[in-house]
Short mmCIF file of C-alpha atoms in Angstrom, two decimals:
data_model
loop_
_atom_site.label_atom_id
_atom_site.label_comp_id
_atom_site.label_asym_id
_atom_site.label_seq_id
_atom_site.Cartn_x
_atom_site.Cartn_y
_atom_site.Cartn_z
CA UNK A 1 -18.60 30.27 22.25
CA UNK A 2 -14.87 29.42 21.99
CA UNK A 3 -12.80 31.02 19.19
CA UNK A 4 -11.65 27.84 17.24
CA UNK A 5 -8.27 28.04 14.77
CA UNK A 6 -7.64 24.71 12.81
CA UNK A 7 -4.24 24.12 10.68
CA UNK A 8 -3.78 24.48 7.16
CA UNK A 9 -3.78 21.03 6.36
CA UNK A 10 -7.30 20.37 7.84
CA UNK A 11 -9.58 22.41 5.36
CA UNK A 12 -8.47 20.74 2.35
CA UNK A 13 -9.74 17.62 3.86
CA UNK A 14 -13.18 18.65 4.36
CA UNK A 15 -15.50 20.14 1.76
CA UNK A 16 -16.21 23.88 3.39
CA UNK A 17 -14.76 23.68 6.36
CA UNK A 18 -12.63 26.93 7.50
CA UNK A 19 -9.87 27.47 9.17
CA UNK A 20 -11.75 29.49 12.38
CA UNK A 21 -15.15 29.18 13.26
CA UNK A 22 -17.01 29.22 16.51
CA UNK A 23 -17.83 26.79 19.04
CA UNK A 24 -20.17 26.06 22.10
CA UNK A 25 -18.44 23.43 23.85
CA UNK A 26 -17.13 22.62 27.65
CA UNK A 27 -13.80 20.94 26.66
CA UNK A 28 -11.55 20.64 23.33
CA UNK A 29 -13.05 17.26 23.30
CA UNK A 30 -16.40 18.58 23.17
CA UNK A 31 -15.32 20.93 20.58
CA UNK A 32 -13.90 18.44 18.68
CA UNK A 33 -17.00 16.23 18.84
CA UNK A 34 -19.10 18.89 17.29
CA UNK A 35 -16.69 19.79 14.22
CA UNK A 36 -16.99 15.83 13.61
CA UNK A 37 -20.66 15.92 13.42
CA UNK A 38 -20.56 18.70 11.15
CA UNK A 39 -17.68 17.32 9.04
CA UNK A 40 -17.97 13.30 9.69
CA UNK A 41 -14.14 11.99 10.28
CA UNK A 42 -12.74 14.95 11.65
CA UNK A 43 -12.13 13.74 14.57
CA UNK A 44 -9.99 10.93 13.39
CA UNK A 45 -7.01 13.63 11.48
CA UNK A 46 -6.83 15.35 15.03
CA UNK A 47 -7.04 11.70 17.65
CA UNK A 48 -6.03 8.79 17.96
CA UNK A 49 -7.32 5.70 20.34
CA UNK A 50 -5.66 5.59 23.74
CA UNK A 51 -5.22 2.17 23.69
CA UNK A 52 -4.92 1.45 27.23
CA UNK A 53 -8.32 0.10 27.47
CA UNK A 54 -9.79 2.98 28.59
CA UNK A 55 -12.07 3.79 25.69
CA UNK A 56 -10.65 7.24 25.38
CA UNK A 57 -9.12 9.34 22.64
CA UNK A 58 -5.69 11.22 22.66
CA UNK A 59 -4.83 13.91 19.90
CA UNK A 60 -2.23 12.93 17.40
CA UNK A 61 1.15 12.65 18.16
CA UNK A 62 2.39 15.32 15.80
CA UNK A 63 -1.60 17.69 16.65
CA UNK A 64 -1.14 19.94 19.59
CA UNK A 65 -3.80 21.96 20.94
CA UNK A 66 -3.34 25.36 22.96
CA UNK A 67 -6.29 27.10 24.86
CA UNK A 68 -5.99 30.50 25.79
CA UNK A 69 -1.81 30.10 25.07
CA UNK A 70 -0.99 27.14 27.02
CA UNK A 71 -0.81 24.02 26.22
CA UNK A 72 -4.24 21.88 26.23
CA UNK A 73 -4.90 17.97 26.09
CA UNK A 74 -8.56 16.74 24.99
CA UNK A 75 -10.45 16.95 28.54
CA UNK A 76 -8.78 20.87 28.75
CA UNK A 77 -12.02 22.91 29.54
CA UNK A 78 -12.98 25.55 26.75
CA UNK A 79 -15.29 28.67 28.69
CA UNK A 80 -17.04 31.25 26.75
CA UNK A 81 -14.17 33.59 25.01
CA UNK A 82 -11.49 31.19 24.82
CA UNK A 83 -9.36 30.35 22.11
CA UNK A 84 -8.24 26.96 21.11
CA UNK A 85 -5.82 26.74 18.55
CA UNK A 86 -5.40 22.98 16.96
CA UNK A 87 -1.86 23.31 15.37
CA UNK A 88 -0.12 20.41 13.22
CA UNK A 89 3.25 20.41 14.87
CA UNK A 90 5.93 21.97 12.42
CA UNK A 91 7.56 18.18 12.05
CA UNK A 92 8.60 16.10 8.91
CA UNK A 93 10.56 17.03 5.73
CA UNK B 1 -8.03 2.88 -28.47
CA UNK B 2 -7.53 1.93 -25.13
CA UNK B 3 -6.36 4.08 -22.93
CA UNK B 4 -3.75 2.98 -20.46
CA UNK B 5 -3.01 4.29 -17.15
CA UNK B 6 -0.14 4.24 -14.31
CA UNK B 7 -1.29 4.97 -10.94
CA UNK B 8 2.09 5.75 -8.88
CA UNK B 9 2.06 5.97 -5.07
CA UNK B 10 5.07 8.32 -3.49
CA UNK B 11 6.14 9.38 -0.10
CA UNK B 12 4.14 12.81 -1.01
CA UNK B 13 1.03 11.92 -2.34
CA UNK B 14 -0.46 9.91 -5.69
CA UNK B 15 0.21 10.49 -9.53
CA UNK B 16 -1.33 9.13 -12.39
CA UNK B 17 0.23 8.75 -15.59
CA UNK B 18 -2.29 8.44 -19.01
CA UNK B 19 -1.16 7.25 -22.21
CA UNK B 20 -2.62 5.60 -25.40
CA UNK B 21 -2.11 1.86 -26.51
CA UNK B 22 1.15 2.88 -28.17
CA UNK B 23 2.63 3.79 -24.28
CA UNK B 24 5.25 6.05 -25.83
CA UNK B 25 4.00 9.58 -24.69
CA UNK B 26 3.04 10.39 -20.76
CA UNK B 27 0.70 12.87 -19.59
CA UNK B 28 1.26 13.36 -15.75
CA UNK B 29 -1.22 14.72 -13.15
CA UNK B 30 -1.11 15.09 -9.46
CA UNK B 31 0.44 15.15 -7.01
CA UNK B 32 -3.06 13.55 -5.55
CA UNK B 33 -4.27 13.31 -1.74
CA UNK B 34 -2.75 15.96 -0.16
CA UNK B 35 1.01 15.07 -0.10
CA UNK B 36 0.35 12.53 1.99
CA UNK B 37 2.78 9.22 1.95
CA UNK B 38 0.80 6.63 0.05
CA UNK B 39 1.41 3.42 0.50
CA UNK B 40 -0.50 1.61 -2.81
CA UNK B 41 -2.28 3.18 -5.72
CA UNK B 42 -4.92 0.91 -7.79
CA UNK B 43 -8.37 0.82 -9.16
CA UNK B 44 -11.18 -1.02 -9.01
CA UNK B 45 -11.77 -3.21 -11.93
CA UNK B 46 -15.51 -3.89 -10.99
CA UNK B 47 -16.12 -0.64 -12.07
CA UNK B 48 -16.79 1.49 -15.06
CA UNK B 49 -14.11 -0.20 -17.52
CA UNK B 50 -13.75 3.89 -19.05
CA UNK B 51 -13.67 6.00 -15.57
CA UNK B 52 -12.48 3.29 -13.08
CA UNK B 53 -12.52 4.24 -8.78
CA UNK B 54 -9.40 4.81 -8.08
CA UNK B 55 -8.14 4.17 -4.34
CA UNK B 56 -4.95 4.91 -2.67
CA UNK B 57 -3.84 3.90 1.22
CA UNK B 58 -2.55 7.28 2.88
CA UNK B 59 -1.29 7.71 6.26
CA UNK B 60 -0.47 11.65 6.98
CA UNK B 61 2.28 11.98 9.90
CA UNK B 62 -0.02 14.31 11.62
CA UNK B 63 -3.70 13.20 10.52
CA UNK B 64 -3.12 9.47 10.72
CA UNK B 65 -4.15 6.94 7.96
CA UNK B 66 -7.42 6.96 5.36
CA UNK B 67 -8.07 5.22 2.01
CA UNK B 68 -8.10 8.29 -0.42
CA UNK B 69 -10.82 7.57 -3.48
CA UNK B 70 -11.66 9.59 -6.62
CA UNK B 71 -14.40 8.09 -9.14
CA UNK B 72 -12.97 10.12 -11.80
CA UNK B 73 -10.03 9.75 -13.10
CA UNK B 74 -8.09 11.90 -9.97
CA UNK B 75 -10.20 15.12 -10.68
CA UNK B 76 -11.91 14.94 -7.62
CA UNK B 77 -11.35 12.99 -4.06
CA UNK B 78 -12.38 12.13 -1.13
CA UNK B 79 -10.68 10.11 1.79
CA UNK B 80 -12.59 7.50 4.98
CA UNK B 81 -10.94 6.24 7.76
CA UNK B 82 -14.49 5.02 8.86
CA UNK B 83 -13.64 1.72 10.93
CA UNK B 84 -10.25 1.46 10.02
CA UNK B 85 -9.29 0.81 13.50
CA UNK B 86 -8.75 -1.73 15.63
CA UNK B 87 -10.84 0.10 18.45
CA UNK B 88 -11.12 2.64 20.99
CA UNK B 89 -9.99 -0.44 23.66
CA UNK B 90 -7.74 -2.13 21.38
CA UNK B 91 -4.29 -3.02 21.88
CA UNK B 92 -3.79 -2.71 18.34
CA UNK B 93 -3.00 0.66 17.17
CA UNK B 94 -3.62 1.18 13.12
CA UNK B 95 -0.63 3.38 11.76
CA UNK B 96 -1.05 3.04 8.50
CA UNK B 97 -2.75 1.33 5.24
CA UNK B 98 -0.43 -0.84 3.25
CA UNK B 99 -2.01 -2.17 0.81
CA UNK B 100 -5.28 -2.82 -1.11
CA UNK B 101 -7.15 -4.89 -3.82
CA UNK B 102 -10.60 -4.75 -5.02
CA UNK B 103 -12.31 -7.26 -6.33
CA UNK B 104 -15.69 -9.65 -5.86
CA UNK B 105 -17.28 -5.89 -5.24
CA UNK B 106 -15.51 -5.20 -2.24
CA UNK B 107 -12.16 -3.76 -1.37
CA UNK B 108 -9.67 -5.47 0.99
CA UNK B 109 -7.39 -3.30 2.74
CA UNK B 110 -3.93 -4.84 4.73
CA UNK B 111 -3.03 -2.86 7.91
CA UNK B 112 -0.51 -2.04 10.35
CA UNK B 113 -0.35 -3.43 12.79
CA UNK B 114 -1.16 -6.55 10.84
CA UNK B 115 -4.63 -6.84 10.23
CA UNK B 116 -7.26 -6.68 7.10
CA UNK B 117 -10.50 -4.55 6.68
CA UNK B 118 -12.85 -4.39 3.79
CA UNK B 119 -15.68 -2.57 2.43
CA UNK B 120 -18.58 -2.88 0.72
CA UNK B 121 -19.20 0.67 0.24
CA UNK B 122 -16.97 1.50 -2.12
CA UNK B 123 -14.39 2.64 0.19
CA UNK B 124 -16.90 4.79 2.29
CA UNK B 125 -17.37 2.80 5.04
CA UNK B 126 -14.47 -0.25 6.91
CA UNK B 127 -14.91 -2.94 8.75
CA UNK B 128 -12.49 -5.24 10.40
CA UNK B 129 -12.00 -8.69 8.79
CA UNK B 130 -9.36 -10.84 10.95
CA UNK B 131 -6.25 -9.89 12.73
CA UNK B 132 -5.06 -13.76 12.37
CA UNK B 133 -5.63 -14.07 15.91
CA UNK B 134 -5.20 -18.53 15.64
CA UNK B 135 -2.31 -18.52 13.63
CA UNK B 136 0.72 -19.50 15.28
CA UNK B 137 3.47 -17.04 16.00
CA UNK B 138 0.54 -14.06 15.91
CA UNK B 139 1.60 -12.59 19.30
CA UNK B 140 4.80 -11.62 18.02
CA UNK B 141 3.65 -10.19 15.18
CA UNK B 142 2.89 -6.57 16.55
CA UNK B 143 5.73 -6.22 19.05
CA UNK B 144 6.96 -2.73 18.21
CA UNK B 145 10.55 -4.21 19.32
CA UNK B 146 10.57 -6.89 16.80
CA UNK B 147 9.83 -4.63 13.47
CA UNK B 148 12.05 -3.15 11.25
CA UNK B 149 12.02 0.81 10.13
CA UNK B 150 9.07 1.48 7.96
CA UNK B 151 6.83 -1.60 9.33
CA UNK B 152 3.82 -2.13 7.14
CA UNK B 153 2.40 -4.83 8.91
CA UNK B 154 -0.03 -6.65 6.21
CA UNK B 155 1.15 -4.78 2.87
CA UNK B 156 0.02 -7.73 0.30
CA UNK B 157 -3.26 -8.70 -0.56
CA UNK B 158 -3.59 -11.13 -3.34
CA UNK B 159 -7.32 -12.24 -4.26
CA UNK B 160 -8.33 -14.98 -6.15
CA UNK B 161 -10.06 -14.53 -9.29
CA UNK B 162 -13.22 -16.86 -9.43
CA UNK B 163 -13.98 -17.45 -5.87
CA UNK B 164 -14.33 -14.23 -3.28
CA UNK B 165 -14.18 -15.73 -0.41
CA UNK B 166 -10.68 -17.19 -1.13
CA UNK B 167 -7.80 -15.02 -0.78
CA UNK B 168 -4.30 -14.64 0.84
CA UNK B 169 -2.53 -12.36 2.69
CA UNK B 170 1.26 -10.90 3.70
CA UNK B 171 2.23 -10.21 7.56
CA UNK B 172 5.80 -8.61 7.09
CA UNK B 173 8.50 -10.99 8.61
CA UNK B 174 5.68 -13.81 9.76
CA UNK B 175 5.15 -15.37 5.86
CA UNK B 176 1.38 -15.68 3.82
CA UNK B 177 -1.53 -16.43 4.86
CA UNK B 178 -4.65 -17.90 2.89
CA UNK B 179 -8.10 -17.64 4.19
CA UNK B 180 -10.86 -19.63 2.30
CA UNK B 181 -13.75 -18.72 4.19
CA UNK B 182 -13.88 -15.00 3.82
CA UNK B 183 -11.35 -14.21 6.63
CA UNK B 184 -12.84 -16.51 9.62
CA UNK B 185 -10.11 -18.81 9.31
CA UNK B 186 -6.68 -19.05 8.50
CA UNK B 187 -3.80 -21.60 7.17
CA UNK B 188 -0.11 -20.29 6.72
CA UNK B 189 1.27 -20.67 2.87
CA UNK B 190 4.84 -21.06 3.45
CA UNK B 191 6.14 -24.49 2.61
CA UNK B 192 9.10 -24.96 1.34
CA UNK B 193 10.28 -21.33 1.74
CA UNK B 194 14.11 -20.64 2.83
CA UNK B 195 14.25 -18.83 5.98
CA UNK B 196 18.24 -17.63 7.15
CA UNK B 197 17.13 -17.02 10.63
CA UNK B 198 16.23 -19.50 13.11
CA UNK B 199 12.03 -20.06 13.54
CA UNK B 200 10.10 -20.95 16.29
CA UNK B 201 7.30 -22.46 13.87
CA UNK B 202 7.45 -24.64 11.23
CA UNK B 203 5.04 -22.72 9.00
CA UNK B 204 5.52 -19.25 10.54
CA UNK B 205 8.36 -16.65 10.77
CA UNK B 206 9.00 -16.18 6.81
CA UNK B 207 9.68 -12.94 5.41
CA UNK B 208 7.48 -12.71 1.94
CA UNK B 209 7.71 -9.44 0.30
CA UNK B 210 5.39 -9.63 -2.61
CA UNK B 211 3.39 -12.25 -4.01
CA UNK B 212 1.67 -12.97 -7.36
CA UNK B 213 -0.45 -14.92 -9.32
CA UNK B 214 -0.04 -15.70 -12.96
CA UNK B 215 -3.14 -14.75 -14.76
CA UNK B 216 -2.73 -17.63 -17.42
CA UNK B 217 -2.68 -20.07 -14.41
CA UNK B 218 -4.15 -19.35 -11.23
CA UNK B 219 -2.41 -22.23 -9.30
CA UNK B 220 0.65 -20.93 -10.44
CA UNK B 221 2.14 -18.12 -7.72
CA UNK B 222 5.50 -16.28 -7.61
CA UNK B 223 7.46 -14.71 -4.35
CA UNK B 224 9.78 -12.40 -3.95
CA UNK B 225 11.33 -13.38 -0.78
CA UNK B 226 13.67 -11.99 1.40
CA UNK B 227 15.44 -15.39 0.59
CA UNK B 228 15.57 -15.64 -2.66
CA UNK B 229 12.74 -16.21 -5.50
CA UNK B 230 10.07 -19.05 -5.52
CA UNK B 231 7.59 -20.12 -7.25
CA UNK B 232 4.51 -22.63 -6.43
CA UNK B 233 2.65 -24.97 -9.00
CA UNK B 234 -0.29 -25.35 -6.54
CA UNK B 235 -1.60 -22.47 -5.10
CA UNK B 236 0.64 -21.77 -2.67
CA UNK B 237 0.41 -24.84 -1.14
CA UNK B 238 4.11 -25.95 -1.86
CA UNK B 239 7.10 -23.66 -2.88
CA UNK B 240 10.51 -24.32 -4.68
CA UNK B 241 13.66 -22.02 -4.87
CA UNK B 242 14.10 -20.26 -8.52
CA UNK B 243 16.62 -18.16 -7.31
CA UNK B 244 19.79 -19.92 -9.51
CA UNK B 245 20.72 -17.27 -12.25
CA UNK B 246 20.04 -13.62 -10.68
CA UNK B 247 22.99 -11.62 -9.18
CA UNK B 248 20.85 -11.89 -5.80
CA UNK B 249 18.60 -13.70 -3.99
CA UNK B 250 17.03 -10.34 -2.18
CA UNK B 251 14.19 -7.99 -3.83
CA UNK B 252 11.02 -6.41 -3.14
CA UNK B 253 8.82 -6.51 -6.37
CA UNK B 254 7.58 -8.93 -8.69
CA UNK B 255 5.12 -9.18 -11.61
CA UNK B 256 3.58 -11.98 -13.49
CA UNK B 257 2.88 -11.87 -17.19
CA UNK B 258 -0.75 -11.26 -18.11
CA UNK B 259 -0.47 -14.29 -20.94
CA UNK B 260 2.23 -16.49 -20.05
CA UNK B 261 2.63 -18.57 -17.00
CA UNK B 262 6.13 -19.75 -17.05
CA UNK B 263 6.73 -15.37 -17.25
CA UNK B 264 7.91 -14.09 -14.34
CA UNK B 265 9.64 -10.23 -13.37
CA UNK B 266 11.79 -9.47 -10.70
CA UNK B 267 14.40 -6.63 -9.45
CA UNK B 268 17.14 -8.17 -7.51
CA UNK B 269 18.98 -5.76 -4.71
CA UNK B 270 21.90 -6.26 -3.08
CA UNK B 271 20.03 -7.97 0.09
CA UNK B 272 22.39 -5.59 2.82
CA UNK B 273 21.15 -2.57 4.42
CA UNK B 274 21.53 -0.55 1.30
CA UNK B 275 19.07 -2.36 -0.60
CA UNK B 276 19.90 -0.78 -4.17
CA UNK B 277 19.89 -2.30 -7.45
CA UNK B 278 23.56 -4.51 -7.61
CA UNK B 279 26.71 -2.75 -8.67
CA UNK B 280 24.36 0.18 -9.57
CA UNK B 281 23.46 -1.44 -12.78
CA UNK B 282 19.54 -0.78 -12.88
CA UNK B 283 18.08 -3.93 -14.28
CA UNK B 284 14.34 -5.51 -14.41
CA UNK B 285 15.39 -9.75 -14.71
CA UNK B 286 12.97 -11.88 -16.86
CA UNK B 287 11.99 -15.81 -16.64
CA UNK B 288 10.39 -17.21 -19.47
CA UNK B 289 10.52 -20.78 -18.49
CA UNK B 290 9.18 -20.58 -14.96
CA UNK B 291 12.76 -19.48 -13.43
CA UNK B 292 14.50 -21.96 -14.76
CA UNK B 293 16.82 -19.39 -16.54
CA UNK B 294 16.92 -15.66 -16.30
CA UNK B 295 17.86 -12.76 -18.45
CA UNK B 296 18.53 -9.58 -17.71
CA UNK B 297 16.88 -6.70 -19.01
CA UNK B 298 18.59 -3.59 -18.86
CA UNK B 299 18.43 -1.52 -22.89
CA UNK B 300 17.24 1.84 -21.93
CA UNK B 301 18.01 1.69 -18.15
CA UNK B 302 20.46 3.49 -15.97
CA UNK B 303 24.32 3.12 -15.34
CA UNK B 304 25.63 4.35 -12.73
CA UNK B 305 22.15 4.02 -11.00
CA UNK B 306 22.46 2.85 -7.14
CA UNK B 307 18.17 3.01 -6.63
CA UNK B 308 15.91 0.42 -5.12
CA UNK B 309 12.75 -0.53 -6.08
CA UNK B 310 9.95 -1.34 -3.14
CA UNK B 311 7.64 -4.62 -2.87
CA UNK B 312 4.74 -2.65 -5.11
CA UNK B 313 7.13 -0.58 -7.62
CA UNK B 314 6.27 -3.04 -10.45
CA UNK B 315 3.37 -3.58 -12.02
CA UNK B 316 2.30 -5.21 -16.32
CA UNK B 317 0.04 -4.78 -18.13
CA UNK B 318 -2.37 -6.69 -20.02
CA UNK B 319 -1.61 -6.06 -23.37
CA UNK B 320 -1.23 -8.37 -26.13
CA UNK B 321 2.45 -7.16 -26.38
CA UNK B 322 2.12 -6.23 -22.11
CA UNK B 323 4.23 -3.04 -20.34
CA UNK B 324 5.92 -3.03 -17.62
CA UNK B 325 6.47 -0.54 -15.31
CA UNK B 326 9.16 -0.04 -12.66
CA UNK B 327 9.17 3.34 -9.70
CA UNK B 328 12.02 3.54 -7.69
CA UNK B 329 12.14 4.73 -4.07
CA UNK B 330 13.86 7.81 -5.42
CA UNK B 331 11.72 8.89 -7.88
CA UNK B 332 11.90 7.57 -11.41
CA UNK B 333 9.21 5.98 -13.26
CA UNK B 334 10.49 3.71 -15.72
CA UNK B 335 8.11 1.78 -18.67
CA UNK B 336 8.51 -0.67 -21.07
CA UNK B 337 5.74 -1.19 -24.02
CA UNK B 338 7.50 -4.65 -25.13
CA UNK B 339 7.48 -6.79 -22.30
CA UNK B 340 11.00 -5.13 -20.87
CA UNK B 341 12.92 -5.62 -23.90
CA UNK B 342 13.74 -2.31 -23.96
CA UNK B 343 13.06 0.84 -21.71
CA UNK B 344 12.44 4.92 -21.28
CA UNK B 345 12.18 7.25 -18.09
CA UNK B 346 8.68 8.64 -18.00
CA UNK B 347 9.39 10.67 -14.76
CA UNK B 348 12.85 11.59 -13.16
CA UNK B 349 11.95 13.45 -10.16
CA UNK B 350 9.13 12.20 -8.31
CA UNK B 351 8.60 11.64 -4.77
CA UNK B 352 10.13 8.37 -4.19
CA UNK B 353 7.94 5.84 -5.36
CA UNK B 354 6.30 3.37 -3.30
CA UNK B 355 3.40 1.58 -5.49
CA UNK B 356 2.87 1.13 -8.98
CA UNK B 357 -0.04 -0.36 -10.56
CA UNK B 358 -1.28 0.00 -14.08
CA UNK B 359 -4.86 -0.23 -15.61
CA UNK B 360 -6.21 -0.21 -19.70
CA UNK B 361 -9.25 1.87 -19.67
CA UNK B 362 -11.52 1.35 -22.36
#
């Protein structure tokens, strides 16, 4: 299970959904995937399209992730006892 | 009594305003969605005529963009960006919702980059109409290099009335659009518009910043353009100049009265970069006769006032004696209950204001 820490703008979005929570997943994609299925759209406040062509997702210009401390992109692998922290970047005014 | 309402979209979220018929006292709730910038506030007038949906067209800088909707008055919402997007292999990349109108029992939503969506759902569930791909001058349309600041893409929607599978559409800096087959195809609306820039289509490459229909007279359309003011007889199909008599030919917003079709409201700007009301005299200009003349309506507004007003900070309404209502992009809220004669602040520091839209509940 990977510790899982969403931003403070997230929960108000989603009926019930709290700011940590655990989750059995290989990658922050794969953890992403299964907070979507739980709370449909999810995915869509935290990535955006690629849109090279290659199908593939990208989180959101101003959404960083960090797993275990450093800095993590979507295919970053999550192991049992990580943490991934999904922060919305301290931008804007 | 009917109950009328203000729905006001700002750079940090939605507000709705809720008065009686009188429109003299304001009862103000929100801010709505989050704080997110909304780009266009209205309701759905298919629905209950007491407790009308409400949608607004959000795009969060960090959580991208969503159609926000509340079926009750603003107490409660919920936001979809189900299929608004151009897809996962797309070139297109949606940044935001610009505008929206409901009608027919659907919901038409314009995008950037420039495309339209609807849903049947109620706002649950999008689907991608048309992204103009035949008309000419559409492969410039997107170019990140060619758009201003602020790019909306497609921010005006403007159905018509009796048939649903008619209706016409804005693409910032490329002109309108008019589909009568439900989206499939297209035919460009800009005849006889001014354009100060060369063109590299006859039809194409006109910057229309809001456009509206007269509800006494549904072949009868109005433009605020970045050139000047027109207005068509014919649906669009033809346009003349009605500029002659405002202290500009620049402006974003425009409204059409609910019972007259030679009535006609604009707010000229000074048409440089600063974009602000001329000579900081805040005024809302009338046409009675079609824009043949103009007057200028100013008892009650500011002095001293150097605000703009954006392409959906106006909105009347229907009213035997109809209100207007004018946001600026700094934050005031101003109404009228006599057809702009005269005026009164109803807020002074919002967000600044990007939509306004106004509803009578019954």
């Amino acid at each position: 299970m990977a510790d899982v820490h969403l931003p403070p703008t997230l929960p108000p979005l989603f009926p019930d959904l709290p700011r940590q929570l655990d989750v059995d997943a290989a990658s922050v994609q794969g953890a992403i995937a299964q907070l979507d299925a739980r709370w449909p759209g999810l995915r869509d406040r935290l990535c955006e399209p690629t849109g090279d062509g290659s199908g593939g997702v990208v989180l959101r210009p101003h959404v960083r992730a960090f797993v275990d401390g450093e800095r993590a992109e979507v295919a970053t692998p999550l192991t049992a006892g990580s943490r991934l922290d999904v922060i919305a970047a301290i931008s804007g005014g | 009594m009917a109950r009328v309402l203000v729905m006001v979209g700002t750079r940090k979220g939605a507000f709705l305003f809720e008065s009686d018929e009188a429109r003299r006292h304001w009862e103000l709730r929100g801010p709505f969605c989050e704080g997110w910038p909304v780009y266009h506030v209205i309701h759905d007038p298919d629905t209950d005529p007491a407790t009308p949906a409400i949608y607004a067209a959000a795009a969060s800088d960090w959580h991208g963009a969503a159609v926000w909707r509340s079926p009750d008055l603003g107490e409660t919402w919920e936001h979809s960006s189900e299929g608004l997007t151009y897809g996962e292999d797309a070139p297109l990349r949606l940044s935001k919702v610009s505008g929206l109108s409901a009608g027919h029992g659907r919901l038409l939503a314009g995008a950037e980059a420039a495309g339209v969506f609807e849903s049947r759902d109620g706002g649950v569930s999008w689907r991608l109409l048309s992204t103009l791909d035949d008309q000419p001058g559409r492969d410039d349309w997107n170019i990140s290099g060619n758009q201003p600041p602020g790019h909306l893409g497609m921010p005006g929607l403007l159905l018509d009335p009796d048939d649903p599978d008619r209706f016409w559409v804005v693409v910032q800096g490329f002109g309108a659009f008019e589909t009568a087959d439900g989206g499939s195809s297209w035919a460009p609306r800009n005849r006889g518009l001014r354009a100060d820039w060369p063109r590299e289509h006859e039809e194409v490459g006109f910057c229309v910043h809001k456009l509206v229909m007269s509800p006494a007279d549904r072949d009868r359309l109005y433009q605020q353009n970045h050139c000047g003011m027109h207005r068509s007889d014919d649906a669009g199909m033809t346009w003349t100049e009605i500029t002659e008599g405002l202290p500009s030919d620049f402006g974003f917003a425009a409204a059409a009265h609910p019972h007259d079709r030679d009535g006609f409201y604009v707010v000229p700007l000074d048409g440089g970069h600063g974009r602000v009301v001329p000579d900081g005299r805040m005024a809302v200009w009338r046409t009675r006769d079609a824009g043949a003349s103009w007057e200028q309506l100013t008892h009650g507004l500011p002095e001293s006032a150097y605000v703009g007003v954006l392409r959906e900070g106006m909105a009347i309404d229907p009213l035997e004696t109809p209100g207007v209502y004018v946001g600026t992009s700094t934050g005031q809220l101003f109404a009228s209950a006599d057809e702009g004669d005269s005026w009164q602040e109803i807020a002074s520091y919002l967000p600044g204001i990007t939509s306004v839209e106004v509803a009578v509940l019954d």
